[in-house]
XYZ file of C-alpha atoms in Angstrom:
203
model
C 5.485 -10.760 19.816
C 9.342 -10.112 19.211
C 10.307 -6.651 18.752
C 6.701 -4.988 18.363
C 3.947 -3.020 20.667
C 1.208 -5.128 19.717
C -0.416 -2.561 21.936
C 0.635 0.570 19.929
C 0.182 -1.464 16.704
C -3.773 -1.820 17.506
C -4.162 1.914 18.764
C -2.544 3.356 16.056
C -4.027 1.407 12.961
C -7.371 2.350 15.360
C -7.169 6.412 15.431
C -4.766 6.851 11.935
C -5.038 3.081 10.348
C -1.397 3.057 9.312
C 0.946 1.969 10.921
C 4.994 2.163 11.099
C 6.902 -0.274 12.767
C 10.369 0.624 13.285
C 13.333 -2.864 14.138
C 10.046 -5.520 13.784
C 12.346 -7.851 12.105
C 16.467 -9.595 13.804
C 18.696 -8.700 11.413
C 19.777 -11.721 9.713
C 16.092 -12.344 8.206
C 16.768 -8.573 6.644
C 19.780 -9.469 5.038
C 18.947 -12.420 4.136
C 15.705 -10.507 2.039
C 17.979 -8.025 0.516
C 20.261 -10.880 -0.727
C 17.815 -12.975 -1.853
C 16.461 -10.251 -3.577
C 18.754 -9.138 -5.587
C 20.190 -12.830 -6.249
C 16.528 -12.857 -8.351
C 16.808 -9.020 -9.472
C 19.825 -9.904 -11.058
C 19.375 -13.604 -13.230
C 16.473 -11.168 -14.501
C 13.700 -12.979 -12.041
C 11.621 -9.519 -12.353
C 9.052 -8.266 -14.472
C 7.079 -5.235 -14.460
C 4.301 -3.854 -12.748
C 0.612 -3.577 -14.227
C -2.303 -2.471 -12.897
C -5.962 -3.694 -12.698
C -7.425 -5.794 -10.818
C -5.939 -9.023 -13.169
C -2.908 -7.296 -13.662
C -3.689 -6.244 -17.498
C -2.632 -2.962 -17.827
C 0.600 -2.007 -18.293
C 0.764 1.707 -17.685
C 4.329 2.763 -17.205
C 3.219 6.578 -16.883
C 1.792 5.394 -13.723
C 3.611 2.553 -12.724
C 7.398 1.057 -13.772
C 8.807 -1.058 -11.435
C 9.692 -4.283 -11.133
C 6.944 -7.277 -8.886
C 8.751 -10.797 -8.583
C 5.301 -12.234 -6.797
C 6.631 -15.090 -3.970
C 5.016 -18.443 -4.919
C 3.423 -19.732 -1.673
C 3.971 -22.980 -2.777
C 7.677 -23.157 -3.295
C 8.715 -20.675 -0.359
C 12.371 -20.395 0.055
C 13.278 -20.789 3.931
C 13.729 -16.705 4.992
C 10.416 -16.394 2.917
C 9.444 -18.658 5.433
C 10.231 -17.062 8.527
C 9.193 -13.893 7.161
C 6.048 -15.242 6.583
C 5.185 -16.834 9.930
C 6.025 -13.423 11.534
C 3.211 -12.024 9.339
C 1.379 -14.845 10.505
C 1.660 -13.830 14.601
C 0.113 -10.481 12.556
C -2.632 -12.299 10.870
C -3.357 -13.312 14.202
C -3.232 -9.993 15.989
C -5.440 -9.003 13.709
C -8.233 -11.570 13.956
C -7.989 -11.906 16.858
C -8.262 -7.920 18.017
C -9.771 -6.035 15.498
C -11.769 -9.086 13.579
C -10.184 -8.611 10.683
C -11.093 -12.353 9.211
C -7.800 -12.316 7.487
C -6.912 -15.472 5.750
C -3.900 -15.682 3.744
C -0.964 -13.675 2.550
C 0.191 -13.025 -0.874
C 2.938 -10.901 -1.466
C 5.706 -9.477 -3.425
C 9.545 -8.153 -4.288
C 9.525 -5.211 -5.385
C 12.393 -3.334 -7.440
C 11.787 -0.135 -7.986
C 14.941 1.095 -10.907
C 16.760 4.635 -10.742
C 13.764 6.569 -12.145
C 10.464 4.751 -10.889
C 8.402 5.095 -9.866
C 4.544 4.329 -8.675
C 1.653 7.706 -8.656
C -1.463 7.143 -5.516
C -3.375 5.125 -5.473
C -5.643 2.229 -2.992
C -4.071 -0.590 -3.012
C -7.983 -2.479 -2.908
C -9.825 -2.394 -6.325
C -13.142 -1.061 -7.081
C -15.456 -4.298 -7.671
C -12.491 -6.865 -5.305
C -12.802 -6.920 -1.568
C -10.395 -9.321 -0.628
C -7.173 -6.756 0.678
C -7.864 -5.664 3.974
C -4.995 -4.477 5.718
C -0.752 -3.288 2.939
C 1.761 -4.344 4.881
C 5.273 -3.351 2.805
C 9.266 -4.435 4.248
C 12.242 -2.402 2.926
C 14.958 -3.613 2.278
C 17.490 -0.850 1.915
C 20.182 -0.685 2.872
C 22.408 2.743 3.992
C 19.172 4.318 2.642
C 19.650 8.020 2.947
C 15.997 11.012 1.948
C 18.598 12.144 -1.225
C 18.009 8.555 -2.665
C 14.073 9.905 -3.098
C 11.957 6.225 -2.853
C 9.690 7.868 -0.483
C 6.336 6.129 0.293
C 3.988 8.681 0.268
C 0.952 8.588 2.421
C -2.354 10.921 1.285
C -3.861 11.270 4.939
C -6.831 14.362 6.102
C -5.096 15.999 7.944
C -1.036 15.663 6.616
C 0.757 13.971 3.741
C 3.433 11.609 5.624
C 6.406 10.737 4.022
C 8.070 7.207 5.057
C 11.991 6.098 4.382
C 12.220 3.194 2.902
C 15.274 2.268 5.045
C 16.170 -1.561 6.374
C 13.655 -2.895 8.324
C 10.681 -0.489 8.386
C 7.634 -1.218 7.659
C 4.081 -0.200 6.574
C 0.746 -1.495 7.961
C -2.226 0.141 7.097
C -5.869 -0.397 5.252
C -5.961 -1.977 1.896
C -9.076 0.385 1.143
C -8.256 3.337 2.785
C -4.659 4.855 2.272
C -4.322 6.293 -0.813
C -0.587 6.085 -1.519
C 2.085 6.705 -3.203
C 6.423 6.202 -3.727
C 7.753 8.781 -5.250
C 10.482 8.874 -7.950
C 13.853 6.977 -6.450
C 17.428 8.174 -7.242
C 18.838 4.936 -6.216
C 17.567 1.561 -6.891
C 15.271 1.075 -3.854
C 14.089 -2.476 -2.426
C 11.356 -4.411 -0.403
C 8.757 -6.845 -0.043
C 5.195 -6.298 -0.412
C 2.001 -7.528 0.362
C -1.482 -7.769 1.276
C -3.662 -9.632 4.093
C -6.708 -10.914 2.191
C -9.669 -12.105 3.311
C -12.456 -14.405 1.138
C -14.409 -12.073 -1.084
C -18.107 -11.758 0.976
C -19.565 -11.702 -2.276
C -18.224 -15.375 -1.622
C -19.999 -15.877 1.871
C -23.731 -15.032 0.586
């Protein structure tokens, strides 16, 4: 895969349950995704993010970002380009780590100034479909003082990842507790999950 050291990706995931990738996507793809996210945001085509398996609970004390889900039946050209890239990662994970990934779901996320997301896991207790989380950041010229870092709660330490454009973070959805620190500037990302069929459906 262009722009990715696959051996490092796999080794780091196996040893640490997470990996950070830098500059894995072409600049024109990043720019187009950012422009699309901003256009959707400015048109009001986002909704308040919710918590819970069915997304039934609006709890602003836990998270207060806004999201726009990708529609796999109606992808834009740049969304399709990004999903083609993710399909290469999916094939790698299935081939080398036997993960059984079948699909990907994702959404644009905007964190307005002051927004955050408290520490959580991405896999719900009563659902096992999400196996690997994948976050792509779209923030050009991001500075540390802007806040909005992704904080990974690891066994040995906490790791803060700057949400800089082109940075991709992969981690096991059921193993890595994480949070989004309060953003002091508007913060953009494309967040998603590699999914498998539920094990309950196989028996």
